[in-house]
PDB file of C-alpha atoms and ligand atoms in Angstrom:
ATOM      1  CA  UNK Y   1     -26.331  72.784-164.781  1.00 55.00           C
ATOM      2  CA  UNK Y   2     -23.751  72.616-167.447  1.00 56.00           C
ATOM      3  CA  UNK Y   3     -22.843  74.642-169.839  1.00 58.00           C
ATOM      4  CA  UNK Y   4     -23.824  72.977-173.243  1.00 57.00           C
ATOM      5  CA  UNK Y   5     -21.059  73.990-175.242  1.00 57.00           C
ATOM      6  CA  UNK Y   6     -18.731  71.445-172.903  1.00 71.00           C
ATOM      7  CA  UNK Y   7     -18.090  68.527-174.103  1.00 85.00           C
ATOM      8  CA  UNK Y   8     -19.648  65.299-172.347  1.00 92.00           C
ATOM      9  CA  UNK Y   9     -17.222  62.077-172.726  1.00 95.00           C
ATOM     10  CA  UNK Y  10     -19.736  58.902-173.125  1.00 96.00           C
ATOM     11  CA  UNK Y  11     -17.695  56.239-171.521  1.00 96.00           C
ATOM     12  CA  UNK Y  12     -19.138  52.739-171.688  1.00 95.00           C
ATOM     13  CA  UNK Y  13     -18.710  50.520-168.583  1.00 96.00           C
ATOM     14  CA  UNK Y  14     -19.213  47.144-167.896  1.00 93.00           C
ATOM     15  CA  UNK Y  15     -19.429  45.019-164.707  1.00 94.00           C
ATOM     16  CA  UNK Y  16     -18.725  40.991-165.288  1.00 92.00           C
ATOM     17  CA  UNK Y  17     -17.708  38.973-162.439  1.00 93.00           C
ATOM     18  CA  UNK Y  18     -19.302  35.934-160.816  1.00 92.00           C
ATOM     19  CA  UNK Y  19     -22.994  35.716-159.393  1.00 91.00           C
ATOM     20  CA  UNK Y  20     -23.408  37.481-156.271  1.00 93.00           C
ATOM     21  CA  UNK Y  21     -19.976  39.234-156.122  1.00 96.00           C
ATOM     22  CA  UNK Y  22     -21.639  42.774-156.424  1.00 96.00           C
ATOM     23  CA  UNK Y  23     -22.188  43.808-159.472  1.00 94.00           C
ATOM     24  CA  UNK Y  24     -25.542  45.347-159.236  1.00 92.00           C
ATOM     25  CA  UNK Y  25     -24.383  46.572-156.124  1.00 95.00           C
ATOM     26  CA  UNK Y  26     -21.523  48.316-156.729  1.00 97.00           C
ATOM     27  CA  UNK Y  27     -23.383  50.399-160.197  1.00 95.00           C
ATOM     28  CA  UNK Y  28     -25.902  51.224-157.421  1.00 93.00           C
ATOM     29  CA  UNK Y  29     -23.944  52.547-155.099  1.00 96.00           C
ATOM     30  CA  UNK Y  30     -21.711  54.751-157.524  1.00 96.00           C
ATOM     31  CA  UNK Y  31     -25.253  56.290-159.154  1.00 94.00           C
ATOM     32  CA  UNK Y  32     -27.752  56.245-156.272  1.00 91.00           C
ATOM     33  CA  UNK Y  33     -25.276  56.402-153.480  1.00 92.00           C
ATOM     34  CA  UNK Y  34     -27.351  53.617-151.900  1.00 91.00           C
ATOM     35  CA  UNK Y  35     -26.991  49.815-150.662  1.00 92.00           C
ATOM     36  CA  UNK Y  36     -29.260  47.061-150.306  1.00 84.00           C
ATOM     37  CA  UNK Y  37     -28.391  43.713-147.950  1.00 81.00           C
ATOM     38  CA  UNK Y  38     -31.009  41.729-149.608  1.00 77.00           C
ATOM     39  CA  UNK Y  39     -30.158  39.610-152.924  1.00 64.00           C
ATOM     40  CA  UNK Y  40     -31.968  40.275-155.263  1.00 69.00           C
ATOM     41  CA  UNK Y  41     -31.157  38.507-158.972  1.00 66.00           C
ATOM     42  CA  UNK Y  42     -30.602  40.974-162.106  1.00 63.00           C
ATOM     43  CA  UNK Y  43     -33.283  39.911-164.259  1.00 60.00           C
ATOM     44  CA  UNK Y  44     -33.472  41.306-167.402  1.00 58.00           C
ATOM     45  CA  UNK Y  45     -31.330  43.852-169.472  1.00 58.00           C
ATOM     46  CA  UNK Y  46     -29.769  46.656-166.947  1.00 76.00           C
ATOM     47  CA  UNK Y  47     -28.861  50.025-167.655  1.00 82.00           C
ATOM     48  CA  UNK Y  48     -27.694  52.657-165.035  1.00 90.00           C
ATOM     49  CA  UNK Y  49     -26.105  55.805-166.077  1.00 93.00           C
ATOM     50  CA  UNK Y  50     -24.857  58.930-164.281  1.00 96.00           C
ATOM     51  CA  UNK Y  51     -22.709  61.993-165.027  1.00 96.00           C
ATOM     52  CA  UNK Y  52     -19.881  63.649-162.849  1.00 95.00           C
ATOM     53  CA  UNK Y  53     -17.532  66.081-163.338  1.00 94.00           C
ATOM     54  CA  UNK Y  54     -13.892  64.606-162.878  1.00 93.00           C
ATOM     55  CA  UNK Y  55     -10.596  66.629-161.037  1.00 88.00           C
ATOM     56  CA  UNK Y  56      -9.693  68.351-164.053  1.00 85.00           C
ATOM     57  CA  UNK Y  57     -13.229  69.178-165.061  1.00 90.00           C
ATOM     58  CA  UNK Y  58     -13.805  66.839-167.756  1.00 91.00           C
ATOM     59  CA  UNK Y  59     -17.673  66.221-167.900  1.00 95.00           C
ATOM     60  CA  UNK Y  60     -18.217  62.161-168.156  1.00 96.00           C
ATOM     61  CA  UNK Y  61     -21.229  60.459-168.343  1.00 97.00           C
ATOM     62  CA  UNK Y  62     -20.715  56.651-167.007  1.00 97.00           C
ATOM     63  CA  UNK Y  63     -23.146  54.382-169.033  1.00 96.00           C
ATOM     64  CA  UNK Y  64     -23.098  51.412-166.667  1.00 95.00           C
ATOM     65  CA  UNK Y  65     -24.197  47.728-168.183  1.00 92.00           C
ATOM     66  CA  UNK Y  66     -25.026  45.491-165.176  1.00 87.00           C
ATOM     67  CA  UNK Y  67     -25.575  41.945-166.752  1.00 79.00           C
ATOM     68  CA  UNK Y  68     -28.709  40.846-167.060  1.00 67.00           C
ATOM     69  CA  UNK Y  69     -28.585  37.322-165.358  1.00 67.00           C
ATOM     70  CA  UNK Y  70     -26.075  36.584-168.467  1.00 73.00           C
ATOM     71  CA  UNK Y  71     -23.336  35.317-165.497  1.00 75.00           C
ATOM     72  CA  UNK Y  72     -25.286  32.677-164.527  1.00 72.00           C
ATOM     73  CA  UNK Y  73     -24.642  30.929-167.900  1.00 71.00           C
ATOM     74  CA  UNK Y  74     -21.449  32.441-168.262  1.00 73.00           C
ATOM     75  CA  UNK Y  75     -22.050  33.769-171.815  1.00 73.00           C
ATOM     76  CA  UNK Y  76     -21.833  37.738-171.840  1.00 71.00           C
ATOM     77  CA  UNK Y  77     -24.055  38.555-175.262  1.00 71.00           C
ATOM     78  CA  UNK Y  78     -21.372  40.353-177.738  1.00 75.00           C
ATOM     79  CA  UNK Y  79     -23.683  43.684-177.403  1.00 77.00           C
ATOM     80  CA  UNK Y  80     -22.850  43.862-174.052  1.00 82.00           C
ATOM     81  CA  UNK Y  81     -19.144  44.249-174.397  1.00 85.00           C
ATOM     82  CA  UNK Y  82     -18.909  45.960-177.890  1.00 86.00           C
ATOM     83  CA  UNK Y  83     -17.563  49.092-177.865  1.00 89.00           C
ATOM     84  CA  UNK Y  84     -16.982  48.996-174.377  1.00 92.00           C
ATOM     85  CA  UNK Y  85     -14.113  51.730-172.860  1.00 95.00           C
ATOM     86  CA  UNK Y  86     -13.778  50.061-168.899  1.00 96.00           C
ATOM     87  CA  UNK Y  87     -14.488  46.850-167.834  1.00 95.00           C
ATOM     88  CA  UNK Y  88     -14.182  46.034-164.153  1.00 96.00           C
ATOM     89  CA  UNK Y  89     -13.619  42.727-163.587  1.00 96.00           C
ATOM     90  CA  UNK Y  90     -15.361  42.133-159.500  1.00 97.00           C
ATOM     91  CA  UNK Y  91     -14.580  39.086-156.845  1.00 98.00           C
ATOM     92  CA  UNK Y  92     -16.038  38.755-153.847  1.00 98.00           C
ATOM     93  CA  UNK Y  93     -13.238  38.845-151.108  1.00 98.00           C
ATOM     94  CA  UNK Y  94     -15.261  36.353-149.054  1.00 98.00           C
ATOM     95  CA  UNK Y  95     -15.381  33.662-152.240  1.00 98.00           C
ATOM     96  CA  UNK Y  96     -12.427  32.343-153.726  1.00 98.00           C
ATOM     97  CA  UNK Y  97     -14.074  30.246-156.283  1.00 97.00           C
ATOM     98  CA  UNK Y  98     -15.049  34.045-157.660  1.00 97.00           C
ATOM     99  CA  UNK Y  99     -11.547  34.922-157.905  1.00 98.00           C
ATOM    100  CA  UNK Y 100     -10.682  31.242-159.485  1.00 97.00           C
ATOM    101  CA  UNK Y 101     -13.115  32.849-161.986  1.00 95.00           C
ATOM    102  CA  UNK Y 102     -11.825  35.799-162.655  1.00 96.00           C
ATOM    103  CA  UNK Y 103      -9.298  34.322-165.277  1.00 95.00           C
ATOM    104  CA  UNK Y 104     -12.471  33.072-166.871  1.00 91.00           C
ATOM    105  CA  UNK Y 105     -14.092  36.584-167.158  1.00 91.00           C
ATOM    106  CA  UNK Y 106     -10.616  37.854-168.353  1.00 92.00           C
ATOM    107  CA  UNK Y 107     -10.184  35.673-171.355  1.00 90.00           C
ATOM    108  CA  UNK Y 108     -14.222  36.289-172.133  1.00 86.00           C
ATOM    109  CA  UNK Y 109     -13.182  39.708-172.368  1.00 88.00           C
ATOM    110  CA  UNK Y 110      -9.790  39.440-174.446  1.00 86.00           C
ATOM    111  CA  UNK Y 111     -11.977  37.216-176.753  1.00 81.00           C
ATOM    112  CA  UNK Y 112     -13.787  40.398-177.617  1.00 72.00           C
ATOM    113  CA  UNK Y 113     -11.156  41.975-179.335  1.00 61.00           C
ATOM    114  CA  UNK Y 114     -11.778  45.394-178.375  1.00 65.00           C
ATOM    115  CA  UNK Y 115      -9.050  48.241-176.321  1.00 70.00           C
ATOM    116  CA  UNK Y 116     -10.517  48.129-173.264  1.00 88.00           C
ATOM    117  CA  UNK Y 117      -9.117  49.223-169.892  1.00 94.00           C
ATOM    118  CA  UNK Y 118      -9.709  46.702-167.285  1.00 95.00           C
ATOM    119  CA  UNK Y 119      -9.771  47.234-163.114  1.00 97.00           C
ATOM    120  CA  UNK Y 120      -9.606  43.671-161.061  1.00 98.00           C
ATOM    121  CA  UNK Y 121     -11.961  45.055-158.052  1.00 98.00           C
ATOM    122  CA  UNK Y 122     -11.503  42.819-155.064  1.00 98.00           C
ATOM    123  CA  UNK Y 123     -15.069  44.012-154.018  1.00 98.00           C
ATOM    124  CA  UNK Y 124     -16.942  43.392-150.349  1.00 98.00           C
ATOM    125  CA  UNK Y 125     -13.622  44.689-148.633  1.00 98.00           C
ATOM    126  CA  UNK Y 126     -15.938  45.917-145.579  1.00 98.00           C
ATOM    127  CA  UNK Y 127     -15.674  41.650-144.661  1.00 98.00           C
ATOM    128  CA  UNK Y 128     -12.847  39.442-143.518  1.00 98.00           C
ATOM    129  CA  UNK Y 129     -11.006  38.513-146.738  1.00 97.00           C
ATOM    130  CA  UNK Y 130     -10.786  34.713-147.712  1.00 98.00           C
ATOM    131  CA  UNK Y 131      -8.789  35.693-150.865  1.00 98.00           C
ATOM    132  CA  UNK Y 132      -5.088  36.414-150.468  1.00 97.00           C
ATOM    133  CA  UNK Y 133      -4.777  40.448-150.712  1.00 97.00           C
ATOM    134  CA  UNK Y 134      -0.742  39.672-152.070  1.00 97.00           C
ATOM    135  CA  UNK Y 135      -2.030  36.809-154.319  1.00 98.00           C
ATOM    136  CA  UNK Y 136      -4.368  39.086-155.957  1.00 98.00           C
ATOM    137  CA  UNK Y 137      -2.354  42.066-156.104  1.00 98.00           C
ATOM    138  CA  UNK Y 138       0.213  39.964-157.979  1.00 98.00           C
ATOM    139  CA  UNK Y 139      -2.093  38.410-160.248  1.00 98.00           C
ATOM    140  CA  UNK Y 140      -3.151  41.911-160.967  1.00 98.00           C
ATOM    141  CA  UNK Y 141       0.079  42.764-162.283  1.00 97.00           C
ATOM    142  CA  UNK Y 142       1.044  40.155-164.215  1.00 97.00           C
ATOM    143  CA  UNK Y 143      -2.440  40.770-165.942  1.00 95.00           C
ATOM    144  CA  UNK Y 144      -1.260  44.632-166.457  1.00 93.00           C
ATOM    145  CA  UNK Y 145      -4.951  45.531-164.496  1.00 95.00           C
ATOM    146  CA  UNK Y 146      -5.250  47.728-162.221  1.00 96.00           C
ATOM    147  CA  UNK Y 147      -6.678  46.642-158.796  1.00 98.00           C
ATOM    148  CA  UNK Y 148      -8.799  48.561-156.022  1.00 98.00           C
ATOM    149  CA  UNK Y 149     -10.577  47.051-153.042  1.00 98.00           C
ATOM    150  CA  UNK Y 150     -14.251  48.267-153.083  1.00 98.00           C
ATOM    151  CA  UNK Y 151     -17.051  48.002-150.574  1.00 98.00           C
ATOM    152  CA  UNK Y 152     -20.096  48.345-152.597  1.00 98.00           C
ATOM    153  CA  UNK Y 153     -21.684  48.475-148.937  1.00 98.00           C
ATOM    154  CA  UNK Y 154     -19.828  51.209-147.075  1.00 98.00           C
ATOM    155  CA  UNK Y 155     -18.878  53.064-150.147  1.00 98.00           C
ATOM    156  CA  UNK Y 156     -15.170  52.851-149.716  1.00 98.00           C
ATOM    157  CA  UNK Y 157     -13.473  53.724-153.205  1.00 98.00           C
ATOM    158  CA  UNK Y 158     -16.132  53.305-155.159  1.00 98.00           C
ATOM    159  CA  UNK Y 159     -15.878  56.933-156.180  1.00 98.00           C
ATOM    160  CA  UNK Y 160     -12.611  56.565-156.636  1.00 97.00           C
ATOM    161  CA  UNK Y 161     -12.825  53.466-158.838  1.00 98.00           C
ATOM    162  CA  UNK Y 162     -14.624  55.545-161.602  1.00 98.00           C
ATOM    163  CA  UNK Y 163     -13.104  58.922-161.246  1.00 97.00           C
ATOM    164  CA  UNK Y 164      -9.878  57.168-161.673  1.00 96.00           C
ATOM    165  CA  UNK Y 165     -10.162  54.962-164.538  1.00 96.00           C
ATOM    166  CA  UNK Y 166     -13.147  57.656-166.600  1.00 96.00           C
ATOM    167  CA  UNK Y 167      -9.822  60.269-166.167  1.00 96.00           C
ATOM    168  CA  UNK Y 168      -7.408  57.456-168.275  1.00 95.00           C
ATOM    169  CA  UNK Y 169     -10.040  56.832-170.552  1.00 95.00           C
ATOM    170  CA  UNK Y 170     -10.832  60.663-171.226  1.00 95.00           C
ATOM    171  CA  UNK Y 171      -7.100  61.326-171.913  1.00 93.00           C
ATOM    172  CA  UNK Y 172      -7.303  58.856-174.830  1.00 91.00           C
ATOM    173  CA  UNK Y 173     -10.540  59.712-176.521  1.00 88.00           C
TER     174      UNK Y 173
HETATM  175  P1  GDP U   1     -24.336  40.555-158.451  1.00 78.64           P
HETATM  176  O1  GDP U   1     -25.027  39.234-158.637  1.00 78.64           O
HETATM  177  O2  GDP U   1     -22.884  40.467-158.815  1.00 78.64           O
HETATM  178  O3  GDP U   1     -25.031  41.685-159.139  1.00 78.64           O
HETATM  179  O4  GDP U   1     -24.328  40.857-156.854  1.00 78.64           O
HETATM  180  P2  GDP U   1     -25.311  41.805-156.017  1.00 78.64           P
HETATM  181  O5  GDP U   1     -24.965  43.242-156.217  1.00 78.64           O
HETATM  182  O6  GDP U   1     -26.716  41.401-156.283  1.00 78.64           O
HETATM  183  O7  GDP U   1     -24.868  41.434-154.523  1.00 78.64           O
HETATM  184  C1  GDP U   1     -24.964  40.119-154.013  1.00 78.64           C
HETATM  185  C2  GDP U   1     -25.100  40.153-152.495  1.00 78.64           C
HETATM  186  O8  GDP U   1     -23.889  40.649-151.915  1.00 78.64           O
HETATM  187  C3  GDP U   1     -26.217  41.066-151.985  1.00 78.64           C
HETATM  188  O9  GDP U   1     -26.810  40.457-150.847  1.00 78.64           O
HETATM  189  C4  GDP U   1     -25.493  42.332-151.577  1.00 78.64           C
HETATM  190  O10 GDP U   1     -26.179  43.012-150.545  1.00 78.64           O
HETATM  191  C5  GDP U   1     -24.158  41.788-151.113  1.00 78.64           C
HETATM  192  N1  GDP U   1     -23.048  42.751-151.329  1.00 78.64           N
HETATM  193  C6  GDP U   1     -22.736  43.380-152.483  1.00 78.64           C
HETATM  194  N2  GDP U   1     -21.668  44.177-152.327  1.00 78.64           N
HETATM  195  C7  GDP U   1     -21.284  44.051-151.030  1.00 78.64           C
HETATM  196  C8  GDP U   1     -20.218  44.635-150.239  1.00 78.64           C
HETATM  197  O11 GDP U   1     -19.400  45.432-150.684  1.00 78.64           O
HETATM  198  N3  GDP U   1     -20.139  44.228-148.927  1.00 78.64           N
HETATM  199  C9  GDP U   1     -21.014  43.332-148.384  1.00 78.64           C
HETATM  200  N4  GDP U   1     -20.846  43.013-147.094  1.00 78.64           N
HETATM  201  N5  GDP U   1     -22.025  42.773-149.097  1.00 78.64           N
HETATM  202  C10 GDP U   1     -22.158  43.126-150.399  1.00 78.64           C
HETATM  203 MG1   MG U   2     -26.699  41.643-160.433  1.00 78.64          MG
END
């Protein structure tokens, strides 16, 4: 499998976003390679990890925290963002009032404290998009995030989501 003299960069990776925009989802589909059309609530604490081996050969294990219901109330528990290296910040494209939110999950983040690089994913990209594709773009950047279209459901850039943001992080660890 892998050698065990290489080294294996732990990155810690949360998901926050509204209800429903595909958090669970999109953790699922980058470990399992898998999607599910039913809804199904994340109840209780969640914790999804898996390890890949980025362009340059960096080995990178991706410890995925899906919240645990904690979006409902809109209070993420300080354990799950502590020492956190990525947090992707998810709308659904089909939902506005998730991308209203979004400013909401930012400053729950920034209240944290903590250097963490953060990816505005405009997720469910496989549907007609409600939410303005130039309007979100250009909130991304005068955010500084970065911002990728996902599709939790057909798979599209999911890979590239994490392969992209685990290489930044590994270049500063
Ligand atoms: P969470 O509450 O943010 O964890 O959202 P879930 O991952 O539970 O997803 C909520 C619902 O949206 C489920 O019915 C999913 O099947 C659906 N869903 C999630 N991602 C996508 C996507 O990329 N495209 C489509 N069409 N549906 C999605
Ligand atoms: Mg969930």
């Amino acid at each position: 499998f892998f050698s065990t003299s290489e080294k294996m960069y732990k990155i810690k990776t949360v998901l926050v976003g509204d209800i429903s925009v595909g958090k669970t989802s999109l953790a699922l589909r980058f470990v399992n390679d898998k999607f599910d059309e039913s809804y199904k609530p994340t109840i209780g604490a969640s914790f999804i990890s898996k390890i890949v081996v980025l362009g340059d050969g960096c080995v990178v294990n991706f410890q995925i925290w899906d919240t645990a219901g904690q979006e409902r109330y809109r209070s993420l528990v300080p354990m799950y963002l502590r020492g956190a290296h990525i947090a992707f910040v998810l709308y659904d494209v089909t939902n506005p009032e998730s991308f209203t939110n979004v400013s909401f999950w930012l400053e729950a983040l920034q209240h944290h404290g903590d250097m963490v690089k953060t990816v505005l994913v405009a997720n469910k990209c496989d549907c007609e998009s409600i939410v303005s594709e130039e309007i979100a773009l250009s909130f991304a950047e005068s955010h500084y995030l970065q911002f990728v279209q996902t599709s939790a459901k057909t798979g599209e850039n999911v890979d590239l989501l994490f392969h992209r943001i685990g290489a930044k992080v590994v270049e500063e660890m």
